[in-house]
Amino acid sequence: MKTIDELLAEGVKGKRVFVRADLNVPLADGTITDDGRIRAVQPTIAKLAEAGARVVVASHLGRPKGAPDPAFSLAPAAGRLGELLGTEVAFATDTVGASAKETVAALTDGQVAVIENLRFNAGETAKDDAERGAFADRLAELADIYVGDGFGAVHRKHASVFDLPARLPHAAGYLIATEVGVLKKLTDEVKRPYVVVLGGAKVSDKLAVIDQLLGKADRILIGGGMAYTFLYAKGYEVGISLLQKDQVDVVKEYMARAEKSGVELVLPVDILASADFPDLKGKTPAQYVTVDADKIPADKEGLDIGPKTRELYASKIADAETVFWNGPVGVFEHPDYAGGTTAIAQALVDSSAFTVVGGGDSAAAVRTLGFDENAFGHISTGGGASLEYLEGKTLPGLAALEG
């Protein structure tokens, strides 16, 4: 795919450059709680502006129903982008309407504008190719060149991700180039031992990536809500823990495959269990017991890996050369259940391996828990996109940039 440096060498001064970013940041009462994704795309936007481009930034935020919804406005993200760039960023209150056209038309060389949430238009996410293409046609009227840099959305066949690049000269931004380079180190250029840590709530979300990793990883460490389906598959009592019974047979098959192929599949040996899910807003003290993983009480649910498991997992990471981590291993939002996720993050920091934090909740966790982002090899901006790449799927946004 064409790089942004190649694009800059050709010259972008005076040209309208549409940057498909990922500004899908978490908001609490209109305030951004984690600006990692905005900071990740800033270098591409800044470089284009410095070269004299008229930069039009577009993104989605949340899941509005194809119509304007103030709760999902990109206005806070536009404001934060302006702070990071150290310059005023214009904001259009629609996507392809009068405000967008007027805002873009008013740009001068080196200026930046953000248009409103792409998903306020149903054409962005439409399954119908013609409807999606019609929206892409209207977006194309706003620009001369397309730069794809929203890695968190490249696994979506959406108008601004898949259809728009076909309508304009296009290149990949710095973030996408970095993300793809990192993922190649997890697939084609792996240094061993290769350790994968998988957490999160549902085992069904990770089955496809486990399927692929059983032929690539040396060790897979399992935590989070998904661990209880594995423990149940071993015949353990899991109480009222999160459990996907419909996935038990698949999990059993994967456990057997892991043993046969020599992949070390490591499960928790102890658990923090409680009769009640914690109050995440009030942060009231949790009432829990620490039990062996095969002795979870029938009236309790597992909410974090225990101290023995934390030590075990840290030891499994210590000698790694490559580590990929996707998904917290406990309810890290509550301080009493953040110990497991903190231990995993610390093990990655202490390791000399090339460490990748796989986006989504994992990236939010390391920031929330106060870790220095520079202590990790790479923190991805796209959890779903990273997983689908590792699953071996073709990502529509990358395919469009290669076309």
mmCIF file of C-alpha atoms in Angstrom:
data_model
loop_
_atom_site.group_PDB
_atom_site.id
_atom_site.type_symbol
_atom_site.label_atom_id
_atom_site.label_comp_id
_atom_site.label_asym_id
_atom_site.label_seq_id
_atom_site.Cartn_x
_atom_site.Cartn_y
_atom_site.Cartn_z
ATOM 1 C CA MET A 1 0.000 0.000 0.000
ATOM 2 C CA LYS A 2 1.107 3.564 -0.643
ATOM 3 C CA THR A 3 2.618 5.281 2.369
ATOM 4 C CA ILE A 4 1.924 8.779 3.595
ATOM 5 C CA ASP A 5 5.595 9.654 3.075
ATOM 6 C CA GLU A 6 5.198 8.817 -0.609
ATOM 7 C CA LEU A 7 2.088 10.983 -0.684
ATOM 8 C CA LEU A 8 3.900 13.887 0.978
ATOM 9 C CA ALA A 9 6.771 13.576 -1.487
ATOM 10 C CA GLU A 10 4.294 14.088 -4.325
ATOM 11 C CA GLY A 11 3.016 17.230 -2.607
ATOM 12 C CA VAL A 12 -0.258 17.917 -0.797
ATOM 13 C CA LYS A 13 -0.127 21.705 -0.437
ATOM 14 C CA GLY A 14 -3.520 23.224 -1.132
ATOM 15 C CA LYS A 15 -5.171 19.841 -1.546
ATOM 16 C CA ARG A 16 -8.111 18.635 0.526
ATOM 17 C CA VAL A 17 -6.981 15.470 2.288
ATOM 18 C CA PHE A 18 -9.695 13.309 3.883
ATOM 19 C CA VAL A 19 -8.251 11.464 6.898
ATOM 20 C CA ARG A 20 -10.370 8.555 8.077
ATOM 21 C CA ALA A 21 -9.331 8.506 11.725
ATOM 22 C CA ASP A 22 -10.584 6.564 14.715
ATOM 23 C CA LEU A 23 -11.735 9.129 17.254
ATOM 24 C CA ASN A 24 -14.066 6.635 18.923
ATOM 25 C CA VAL A 25 -13.084 7.671 22.432
ATOM 26 C CA PRO A 26 -14.924 6.865 25.662
ATOM 27 C CA LEU A 27 -17.032 9.709 27.038
ATOM 28 C CA ALA A 28 -18.510 10.337 30.475
ATOM 29 C CA ASP A 29 -21.053 13.164 30.544
ATOM 30 C CA GLY A 30 -19.485 14.632 27.424
ATOM 31 C CA THR A 31 -15.939 14.465 28.807
ATOM 32 C CA ILE A 32 -13.269 12.273 27.183
ATOM 33 C CA THR A 33 -11.945 9.719 29.669
ATOM 34 C CA ASP A 34 -9.202 8.253 27.440
ATOM 35 C CA ASP A 35 -7.738 10.250 24.514
ATOM 36 C CA GLY A 36 -5.366 7.497 23.352
ATOM 37 C CA ARG A 37 -6.961 7.118 19.930
ATOM 38 C CA ILE A 38 -6.810 10.861 19.259
ATOM 39 C CA ARG A 39 -3.147 10.979 20.214
ATOM 40 C CA ALA A 40 -2.465 7.973 17.989
ATOM 41 C CA VAL A 41 -3.669 9.709 14.806
ATOM 42 C CA GLN A 42 -2.233 13.127 15.674
ATOM 43 C CA PRO A 43 1.152 12.560 13.919
ATOM 44 C CA THR A 44 -0.535 11.896 10.563
ATOM 45 C CA ILE A 45 -2.813 14.936 10.833
ATOM 46 C CA ALA A 46 0.016 17.188 12.022
ATOM 47 C CA LYS A 47 2.331 16.105 9.197
ATOM 48 C CA LEU A 48 -0.310 16.745 6.537
ATOM 49 C CA ALA A 49 -1.116 20.165 7.995
ATOM 50 C CA GLU A 50 2.580 21.092 8.141
ATOM 51 C CA ALA A 51 2.846 20.186 4.445
ATOM 52 C CA GLY A 52 0.051 22.637 3.618
ATOM 53 C CA ALA A 53 -2.826 20.203 3.158
ATOM 54 C CA ARG A 54 -6.378 21.209 3.997
ATOM 55 C CA VAL A 55 -7.139 18.339 6.336
ATOM 56 C CA VAL A 56 -10.670 16.937 6.697
ATOM 57 C CA VAL A 57 -10.842 14.487 9.600
ATOM 58 C CA ALA A 58 -13.708 11.997 9.819
ATOM 59 C CA SER A 59 -14.578 9.248 12.266
ATOM 60 C CA HIS A 60 -17.368 7.348 13.953
ATOM 61 C CA LEU A 61 -18.107 7.421 17.672
ATOM 62 C CA GLY A 62 -20.277 4.842 19.394
ATOM 63 C CA ARG A 63 -23.266 3.246 17.710
ATOM 64 C CA PRO A 64 -25.914 5.826 16.863
ATOM 65 C CA LYS A 65 -28.831 4.528 14.803
ATOM 66 C CA GLY A 66 -27.931 6.170 11.490
ATOM 67 C CA ALA A 67 -29.263 9.564 12.589
ATOM 68 C CA PRO A 68 -27.904 12.520 14.596
ATOM 69 C CA ASP A 69 -27.667 11.906 18.333
ATOM 70 C CA PRO A 70 -26.021 14.550 20.561
ATOM 71 C CA ALA A 71 -24.751 11.849 22.918
ATOM 72 C CA PHE A 72 -22.417 10.627 20.168
ATOM 73 C CA SER A 73 -21.198 13.966 18.818
ATOM 74 C CA LEU A 74 -17.551 14.245 17.814
ATOM 75 C CA ALA A 75 -17.375 17.824 19.132
ATOM 76 C CA PRO A 76 -15.403 16.831 22.284
ATOM 77 C CA ALA A 77 -12.932 14.857 20.150
ATOM 78 C CA ALA A 78 -12.495 17.813 17.801
ATOM 79 C CA GLY A 79 -11.778 20.048 20.772
ATOM 80 C CA ARG A 80 -9.197 17.649 22.168
ATOM 81 C CA LEU A 81 -7.539 17.266 18.764
ATOM 82 C CA GLY A 82 -7.159 21.025 18.594
ATOM 83 C CA GLU A 83 -5.494 21.033 22.017
ATOM 84 C CA LEU A 84 -3.044 18.334 20.945
ATOM 85 C CA LEU A 85 -2.243 20.079 17.663
ATOM 86 C CA GLY A 86 -1.948 23.453 19.355
ATOM 87 C CA THR A 87 -4.245 25.089 16.833
ATOM 88 C CA GLU A 88 -7.931 25.718 16.291
ATOM 89 C CA VAL A 89 -9.789 22.851 14.634
ATOM 90 C CA ALA A 90 -12.976 23.728 12.790
ATOM 91 C CA PHE A 91 -16.008 21.531 13.398
ATOM 92 C CA ALA A 92 -18.816 20.750 10.979
ATOM 93 C CA THR A 93 -22.140 19.888 12.578
ATOM 94 C CA ASP A 94 -23.069 17.372 9.874
ATOM 95 C CA THR A 95 -21.281 14.822 7.672
ATOM 96 C CA VAL A 96 -22.057 15.731 4.047
ATOM 97 C CA GLY A 97 -24.553 18.573 4.446
ATOM 98 C CA ALA A 98 -24.285 22.344 4.295
ATOM 99 C CA SER A 99 -22.113 22.659 7.401
ATOM 100 C CA ALA A 100 -19.566 20.120 6.154
ATOM 101 C CA LYS A 101 -19.363 21.729 2.723
ATOM 102 C CA GLU A 102 -19.028 25.246 4.137
ATOM 103 C CA THR A 103 -16.476 24.205 6.757
ATOM 104 C CA VAL A 104 -14.282 22.415 4.230
ATOM 105 C CA ALA A 105 -14.600 25.221 1.690
ATOM 106 C CA ALA A 106 -13.417 27.717 4.322
ATOM 107 C CA LEU A 107 -10.193 25.813 5.065
ATOM 108 C CA THR A 108 -6.910 27.390 4.052
ATOM 109 C CA ASP A 109 -3.576 25.606 3.583
ATOM 110 C CA GLY A 110 -2.482 23.881 6.808
ATOM 111 C CA GLN A 111 -5.861 24.097 8.526
ATOM 112 C CA VAL A 112 -7.778 21.169 10.003
ATOM 113 C CA ALA A 113 -11.495 20.454 10.281
ATOM 114 C CA VAL A 114 -13.457 17.591 11.820
ATOM 115 C CA ILE A 115 -16.833 16.620 10.378
ATOM 116 C CA GLU A 116 -19.588 15.170 12.557
ATOM 117 C CA ASN A 117 -19.972 11.476 13.376
ATOM 118 C CA LEU A 118 -20.067 9.428 10.173
ATOM 119 C CA ARG A 119 -22.610 7.047 11.684
ATOM 120 C CA PHE A 120 -25.154 9.857 11.871
ATOM 121 C CA ASN A 121 -25.731 8.894 8.230
ATOM 122 C CA ALA A 122 -27.214 5.417 7.639
ATOM 123 C CA GLY A 123 -25.172 5.070 4.453
ATOM 124 C CA GLU A 124 -21.944 4.706 6.438
ATOM 125 C CA THR A 125 -22.793 1.261 7.802
ATOM 126 C CA ALA A 126 -25.355 0.115 5.213
ATOM 127 C CA LYS A 127 -25.222 -3.509 4.107
ATOM 128 C CA ASP A 128 -26.499 -2.463 0.682
ATOM 129 C CA ASP A 129 -23.552 -1.670 -1.603
ATOM 130 C CA ALA A 130 -25.471 0.989 -3.536
ATOM 131 C CA GLU A 131 -26.571 2.860 -0.409
ATOM 132 C CA ARG A 132 -23.094 2.721 1.036
ATOM 133 C CA GLY A 133 -21.579 3.785 -2.270
ATOM 134 C CA ALA A 134 -23.938 6.759 -2.566
ATOM 135 C CA PHE A 135 -22.740 8.020 0.818
ATOM 136 C CA ALA A 136 -19.121 7.476 -0.230
ATOM 137 C CA ASP A 137 -19.796 9.565 -3.367
ATOM 138 C CA ARG A 138 -20.944 12.462 -1.197
ATOM 139 C CA LEU A 139 -17.933 12.141 1.086
ATOM 140 C CA ALA A 140 -15.647 12.139 -1.963
ATOM 141 C CA GLU A 141 -16.953 15.578 -2.889
ATOM 142 C CA LEU A 142 -15.213 16.929 0.227
ATOM 143 C CA ALA A 143 -11.709 15.825 -0.738
ATOM 144 C CA ASP A 144 -9.015 15.330 -3.354
ATOM 145 C CA ILE A 145 -7.023 12.616 -1.555
ATOM 146 C CA TYR A 146 -7.857 9.909 0.988
ATOM 147 C CA VAL A 147 -5.610 8.842 3.877
ATOM 148 C CA GLY A 148 -6.694 5.810 5.897
ATOM 149 C CA ASP A 149 -5.504 5.973 9.494
ATOM 150 C CA GLY A 150 -8.416 4.610 11.536
ATOM 151 C CA PHE A 151 -7.001 1.202 12.356
ATOM 152 C CA GLY A 152 -9.772 0.481 14.842
ATOM 153 C CA ALA A 153 -12.271 0.469 11.958
ATOM 154 C CA VAL A 154 -10.382 -1.336 9.170
ATOM 155 C CA HIS A 155 -12.235 -4.586 9.858
ATOM 156 C CA ARG A 156 -15.534 -2.885 8.950
ATOM 157 C CA LYS A 157 -16.911 -2.758 5.405
ATOM 158 C CA HIS A 158 -18.154 0.794 5.847
ATOM 159 C CA ALA A 159 -18.435 3.613 3.335
ATOM 160 C CA SER A 160 -15.606 5.743 4.728
ATOM 161 C CA VAL A 161 -13.356 2.716 5.248
ATOM 162 C CA PHE A 162 -13.956 0.523 2.204
ATOM 163 C CA ASP A 163 -15.815 2.448 -0.519
ATOM 164 C CA LEU A 164 -14.265 5.910 -0.296
ATOM 165 C CA PRO A 165 -10.640 4.877 -1.010
ATOM 166 C CA ALA A 166 -11.806 3.459 -4.353
ATOM 167 C CA ARG A 167 -13.039 6.917 -5.318
ATOM 168 C CA LEU A 168 -9.900 8.926 -4.490
ATOM 169 C CA PRO A 169 -6.100 8.609 -4.692
ATOM 170 C CA HIS A 170 -5.234 6.974 -1.389
ATOM 171 C CA ALA A 171 -2.467 6.167 1.072
ATOM 172 C CA ALA A 172 -2.037 4.681 4.537
ATOM 173 C CA GLY A 173 -1.307 6.969 7.473
ATOM 174 C CA TYR A 174 1.437 6.462 10.042
ATOM 175 C CA LEU A 175 -0.794 4.682 12.542
ATOM 176 C CA ILE A 176 -2.011 2.020 10.127
ATOM 177 C CA ALA A 177 1.535 1.452 8.854
ATOM 178 C CA THR A 178 2.721 0.990 12.445
ATOM 179 C CA GLU A 179 -0.148 -1.327 13.387
ATOM 180 C CA VAL A 180 0.365 -3.568 10.351
ATOM 181 C CA GLY A 181 4.099 -3.719 11.025
ATOM 182 C CA VAL A 182 3.449 -4.800 14.605
ATOM 183 C CA LEU A 183 0.932 -7.446 13.574
ATOM 184 C CA LYS A 184 3.433 -8.954 11.158
ATOM 185 C CA LYS A 185 5.725 -9.468 14.157
ATOM 186 C CA LEU A 186 2.903 -11.484 15.709
ATOM 187 C CA THR A 187 2.246 -13.600 12.626
ATOM 188 C CA ASP A 188 5.079 -13.784 10.101
ATOM 189 C CA GLU A 189 8.177 -12.660 12.004
ATOM 190 C CA VAL A 190 7.620 -14.101 15.481
ATOM 191 C CA LYS A 191 10.461 -14.346 17.997
ATOM 192 C CA ARG A 192 10.009 -17.191 20.468
ATOM 193 C CA PRO A 193 8.897 -18.076 23.062
ATOM 194 C CA TYR A 194 5.631 -16.481 21.930
ATOM 195 C CA VAL A 195 3.152 -15.983 24.770
ATOM 196 C CA VAL A 196 -0.454 -14.868 24.288
ATOM 197 C CA VAL A 197 -2.640 -13.627 27.155
ATOM 198 C CA LEU A 198 -6.362 -13.640 26.412
ATOM 199 C CA GLY A 199 -9.028 -12.202 28.692
ATOM 200 C CA GLY A 200 -12.345 -10.433 28.351
ATOM 201 C CA ALA A 201 -15.878 -11.529 29.020
ATOM 202 C CA LYS A 202 -16.934 -13.974 26.305
ATOM 203 C CA VAL A 203 -14.990 -16.966 25.068
ATOM 204 C CA SER A 204 -17.011 -16.829 21.822
ATOM 205 C CA ASP A 205 -15.296 -13.529 20.970
ATOM 206 C CA LYS A 206 -11.887 -15.212 21.049
ATOM 207 C CA LEU A 207 -12.510 -18.690 19.613
ATOM 208 C CA ALA A 208 -11.367 -17.836 16.084
ATOM 209 C CA VAL A 209 -8.125 -16.273 17.280
ATOM 210 C CA ILE A 210 -7.447 -19.205 19.622
ATOM 211 C CA ASP A 211 -7.992 -21.512 16.645
ATOM 212 C CA GLN A 212 -5.246 -19.679 14.728
ATOM 213 C CA LEU A 213 -2.901 -19.254 17.686
ATOM 214 C CA LEU A 214 -2.922 -22.963 18.491
ATOM 215 C CA GLY A 215 -0.661 -23.314 15.468
ATOM 216 C CA LYS A 216 1.532 -20.300 16.247
ATOM 217 C CA ALA A 217 1.841 -19.538 19.977
ATOM 218 C CA ASP A 218 3.986 -21.436 22.472
ATOM 219 C CA ARG A 219 1.789 -20.561 25.460
ATOM 220 C CA ILE A 220 -1.747 -19.215 25.781
ATOM 221 C CA LEU A 221 -2.773 -17.857 29.180
ATOM 222 C CA ILE A 222 -6.510 -17.560 29.760
ATOM 223 C CA GLY A 223 -8.229 -15.121 32.149
ATOM 224 C CA GLY A 224 -11.294 -12.929 32.495
ATOM 225 C CA GLY A 225 -14.881 -14.069 32.158
ATOM 226 C CA MET A 226 -13.953 -16.406 29.315
ATOM 227 C CA ALA A 227 -11.839 -18.525 31.685
ATOM 228 C CA TYR A 228 -14.891 -19.993 33.393
ATOM 229 C CA THR A 229 -16.043 -21.786 30.259
ATOM 230 C CA PHE A 230 -12.602 -23.437 30.130
ATOM 231 C CA LEU A 231 -12.773 -24.359 33.819
ATOM 232 C CA TYR A 232 -16.292 -25.751 33.356
ATOM 233 C CA ALA A 233 -15.027 -27.785 30.390
ATOM 234 C CA LYS A 234 -12.527 -29.363 32.773
ATOM 235 C CA GLY A 235 -15.415 -30.447 34.983
ATOM 236 C CA TYR A 236 -15.030 -27.740 37.636
ATOM 237 C CA GLU A 237 -17.848 -26.031 39.522
ATOM 238 C CA VAL A 238 -17.928 -22.378 38.407
ATOM 239 C CA GLY A 239 -20.875 -21.189 40.508
ATOM 240 C CA ILE A 240 -22.683 -18.233 38.961
ATOM 241 C CA SER A 241 -19.614 -17.146 36.978
ATOM 242 C CA LEU A 242 -19.974 -16.027 33.387
ATOM 243 C CA LEU A 243 -20.394 -19.219 31.375
ATOM 244 C CA GLN A 244 -21.135 -20.009 27.733
ATOM 245 C CA LYS A 245 -22.354 -23.599 27.856
ATOM 246 C CA ASP A 246 -22.895 -23.656 24.097
ATOM 247 C CA GLN A 247 -19.124 -23.247 23.622
ATOM 248 C CA VAL A 248 -18.002 -26.003 26.005
ATOM 249 C CA ASP A 249 -17.543 -28.666 23.312
ATOM 250 C CA VAL A 250 -15.447 -26.305 21.186
ATOM 251 C CA VAL A 251 -13.336 -25.374 24.194
ATOM 252 C CA LYS A 252 -12.770 -29.054 24.993
ATOM 253 C CA GLU A 253 -11.617 -29.618 21.416
ATOM 254 C CA TYR A 254 -9.178 -26.693 21.643
ATOM 255 C CA MET A 255 -7.798 -27.963 24.938
ATOM 256 C CA ALA A 256 -7.188 -31.364 23.349
ATOM 257 C CA ARG A 257 -5.569 -29.770 20.286
ATOM 258 C CA ALA A 258 -3.308 -27.676 22.481
ATOM 259 C CA GLU A 259 -2.104 -30.759 24.357
ATOM 260 C CA LYS A 260 -1.554 -32.692 21.138
ATOM 261 C CA SER A 261 0.351 -29.880 19.422
ATOM 262 C CA GLY A 262 2.501 -29.000 22.412
ATOM 263 C CA VAL A 263 0.980 -25.569 23.026
ATOM 264 C CA GLU A 264 0.845 -24.776 26.737
ATOM 265 C CA LEU A 265 -2.738 -23.695 27.500
ATOM 266 C CA VAL A 266 -2.658 -22.234 30.997
ATOM 267 C CA LEU A 267 -5.793 -21.696 33.106
ATOM 268 C CA PRO A 268 -6.267 -19.936 36.457
ATOM 269 C CA VAL A 269 -5.404 -21.951 39.563
ATOM 270 C CA ASP A 270 -7.171 -19.618 41.994
ATOM 271 C CA ILE A 271 -9.970 -17.082 41.766
ATOM 272 C CA LEU A 272 -11.438 -14.100 43.608
ATOM 273 C CA ALA A 273 -15.138 -14.970 43.913
ATOM 274 C CA SER A 274 -18.117 -13.031 45.217
ATOM 275 C CA ALA A 275 -21.861 -13.435 45.502
ATOM 276 C CA ASP A 276 -22.353 -9.956 44.026
ATOM 277 C CA PHE A 277 -20.973 -8.145 41.011
ATOM 278 C CA PRO A 278 -19.186 -5.011 42.297
ATOM 279 C CA ASP A 279 -20.604 -1.506 42.241
ATOM 280 C CA LEU A 280 -18.311 0.092 39.660
ATOM 281 C CA LYS A 281 -19.618 3.622 40.185
ATOM 282 C CA GLY A 282 -19.547 3.787 43.955
ATOM 283 C CA LYS A 283 -16.338 1.762 44.288
ATOM 284 C CA THR A 284 -17.711 0.327 47.523
ATOM 285 C CA PRO A 285 -15.465 -2.332 49.114
ATOM 286 C CA ALA A 286 -15.988 -5.746 47.581
ATOM 287 C CA GLN A 287 -16.896 -8.830 49.594
ATOM 288 C CA TYR A 288 -15.025 -11.783 48.124
ATOM 289 C CA VAL A 289 -13.207 -14.989 48.948
ATOM 290 C CA THR A 290 -10.061 -16.345 47.340
ATOM 291 C CA VAL A 291 -10.554 -19.973 46.340
ATOM 292 C CA ASP A 292 -8.852 -22.626 44.228
ATOM 293 C CA ALA A 293 -10.138 -22.629 40.663
ATOM 294 C CA ASP A 294 -11.823 -26.015 41.179
ATOM 295 C CA LYS A 295 -13.593 -24.881 44.362
ATOM 296 C CA ILE A 296 -15.668 -21.860 43.338
ATOM 297 C CA PRO A 297 -18.738 -21.844 45.637
ATOM 298 C CA ALA A 298 -22.041 -22.539 43.914
ATOM 299 C CA ASP A 299 -23.464 -19.159 44.956
ATOM 300 C CA LYS A 300 -20.481 -17.069 43.850
ATOM 301 C CA GLU A 301 -18.955 -15.789 40.605
ATOM 302 C CA GLY A 302 -15.320 -15.389 39.693
ATOM 303 C CA LEU A 303 -14.307 -11.736 39.221
ATOM 304 C CA ASP A 304 -10.504 -11.843 39.051
ATOM 305 C CA ILE A 305 -7.600 -14.236 38.938
ATOM 306 C CA GLY A 306 -6.106 -14.952 42.350
ATOM 307 C CA PRO A 307 -2.594 -14.311 43.728
ATOM 308 C CA LYS A 308 -1.246 -17.761 42.820
ATOM 309 C CA THR A 309 -2.432 -17.331 39.232
ATOM 310 C CA ARG A 310 -0.864 -13.885 39.046
ATOM 311 C CA GLU A 311 2.484 -15.340 40.041
ATOM 312 C CA LEU A 312 2.055 -18.286 37.670
ATOM 313 C CA TYR A 313 1.200 -16.069 34.696
ATOM 314 C CA ALA A 314 4.060 -13.684 35.433
ATOM 315 C CA SER A 315 6.444 -16.653 35.411
ATOM 316 C CA LYS A 316 5.047 -17.816 32.048
ATOM 317 C CA ILE A 317 5.669 -14.338 30.591
ATOM 318 C CA ALA A 318 9.128 -13.811 32.130
ATOM 319 C CA ASP A 319 11.189 -15.673 29.511
ATOM 320 C CA ALA A 320 9.084 -14.696 26.480
ATOM 321 C CA GLU A 321 10.498 -12.960 23.407
ATOM 322 C CA THR A 322 7.060 -11.935 22.108
ATOM 323 C CA VAL A 323 3.884 -11.264 24.131
ATOM 324 C CA PHE A 324 0.430 -10.353 22.833
ATOM 325 C CA TRP A 325 -2.221 -9.431 25.394
ATOM 326 C CA ASN A 326 -5.884 -8.880 24.576
ATOM 327 C CA GLY A 327 -8.522 -8.516 27.266
ATOM 328 C CA PRO A 328 -8.415 -7.760 31.005
ATOM 329 C CA VAL A 329 -8.336 -10.786 33.300
ATOM 330 C CA GLY A 330 -10.720 -9.383 35.902
ATOM 331 C CA VAL A 331 -13.159 -6.572 36.617
ATOM 332 C CA PHE A 332 -10.298 -4.062 36.649
ATOM 333 C CA GLU A 333 -12.695 -1.097 36.886
ATOM 334 C CA HIS A 334 -13.092 -1.889 40.592
ATOM 335 C CA PRO A 335 -9.889 -1.551 42.659
ATOM 336 C CA ASP A 336 -10.510 -4.793 44.559
ATOM 337 C CA TYR A 337 -10.598 -6.765 41.296
ATOM 338 C CA ALA A 338 -7.834 -4.891 39.448
ATOM 339 C CA GLY A 339 -5.004 -6.975 40.905
ATOM 340 C CA GLY A 340 -4.944 -9.602 38.167
ATOM 341 C CA THR A 341 -4.940 -7.165 35.275
ATOM 342 C CA THR A 342 -2.326 -5.046 37.064
ATOM 343 C CA ALA A 343 -0.144 -8.143 37.496
ATOM 344 C CA ILE A 344 -0.359 -8.980 33.784
ATOM 345 C CA ALA A 345 0.527 -5.410 32.806
ATOM 346 C CA GLN A 346 3.442 -5.367 35.255
ATOM 347 C CA ALA A 347 4.715 -8.710 33.923
ATOM 348 C CA LEU A 348 4.769 -7.215 30.417
ATOM 349 C CA VAL A 349 6.607 -4.126 31.684
ATOM 350 C CA ASP A 350 9.180 -6.309 33.478
ATOM 351 C CA SER A 351 9.675 -8.539 30.448
ATOM 352 C CA SER A 352 12.422 -7.962 27.883
ATOM 353 C CA ALA A 353 10.063 -9.269 25.202
ATOM 354 C CA PHE A 354 8.420 -7.337 22.384
ATOM 355 C CA THR A 355 5.083 -6.655 24.076
ATOM 356 C CA VAL A 356 1.810 -5.750 22.364
ATOM 357 C CA VAL A 357 -1.299 -4.642 24.219
ATOM 358 C CA GLY A 358 -4.148 -5.504 21.875
ATOM 359 C CA GLY A 359 -6.396 -2.475 22.044
ATOM 360 C CA GLY A 360 -9.897 -2.055 23.429
ATOM 361 C CA ASP A 361 -10.335 -2.740 27.138
ATOM 362 C CA SER A 362 -6.697 -3.827 27.547
ATOM 363 C CA ALA A 363 -5.425 -0.445 26.341
ATOM 364 C CA ALA A 364 -7.930 1.351 28.570
ATOM 365 C CA ALA A 365 -6.864 -0.796 31.504
ATOM 366 C CA VAL A 366 -3.150 0.001 31.319
ATOM 367 C CA ARG A 367 -3.942 3.719 31.179
ATOM 368 C CA THR A 368 -6.552 3.542 33.932
ATOM 369 C CA LEU A 369 -4.158 1.607 36.151
ATOM 370 C CA GLY A 370 -1.465 4.234 35.693
ATOM 371 C CA PHE A 371 1.114 2.432 33.567
ATOM 372 C CA ASP A 372 3.479 4.361 31.309
ATOM 373 C CA GLU A 373 2.472 3.593 27.729
ATOM 374 C CA ASN A 374 6.108 3.790 26.663
ATOM 375 C CA ALA A 375 6.864 0.788 28.873
ATOM 376 C CA PHE A 376 5.119 -1.468 26.322
ATOM 377 C CA GLY A 377 6.350 -2.299 22.844
ATOM 378 C CA HIS A 378 3.063 -1.230 21.289
ATOM 379 C CA ILE A 379 -0.461 -0.390 22.444
ATOM 380 C CA SER A 380 -2.888 -1.064 19.623
ATOM 381 C CA THR A 381 -5.826 1.219 18.867
ATOM 382 C CA GLY A 382 -7.950 -1.580 17.438
ATOM 383 C CA GLY A 383 -8.862 -4.602 19.530
ATOM 384 C CA GLY A 384 -11.322 -6.108 17.038
ATOM 385 C CA ALA A 385 -9.141 -5.282 14.034
ATOM 386 C CA SER A 386 -6.072 -6.801 15.703
ATOM 387 C CA LEU A 387 -7.916 -10.013 16.521
ATOM 388 C CA GLU A 388 -9.335 -10.392 13.016
ATOM 389 C CA TYR A 389 -5.872 -9.851 11.512
ATOM 390 C CA LEU A 390 -4.486 -12.569 13.782
ATOM 391 C CA GLU A 391 -7.395 -14.799 12.760
ATOM 392 C CA GLY A 392 -6.123 -14.517 9.187
ATOM 393 C CA LYS A 393 -9.146 -12.589 7.916
ATOM 394 C CA THR A 394 -9.000 -10.047 5.108
ATOM 395 C CA LEU A 395 -9.668 -6.613 6.595
ATOM 396 C CA PRO A 396 -11.749 -4.485 4.197
ATOM 397 C CA GLY A 397 -10.026 -1.221 5.119
ATOM 398 C CA LEU A 398 -6.557 -2.621 4.468
ATOM 399 C CA ALA A 399 -7.653 -4.291 1.246
ATOM 400 C CA ALA A 400 -9.045 -0.952 0.033
ATOM 401 C CA LEU A 401 -5.757 0.823 0.733
ATOM 402 C CA GLU A 402 -3.853 -1.879 -1.145
ATOM 403 C CA GLY A 403 -6.128 -1.535 -4.182
#
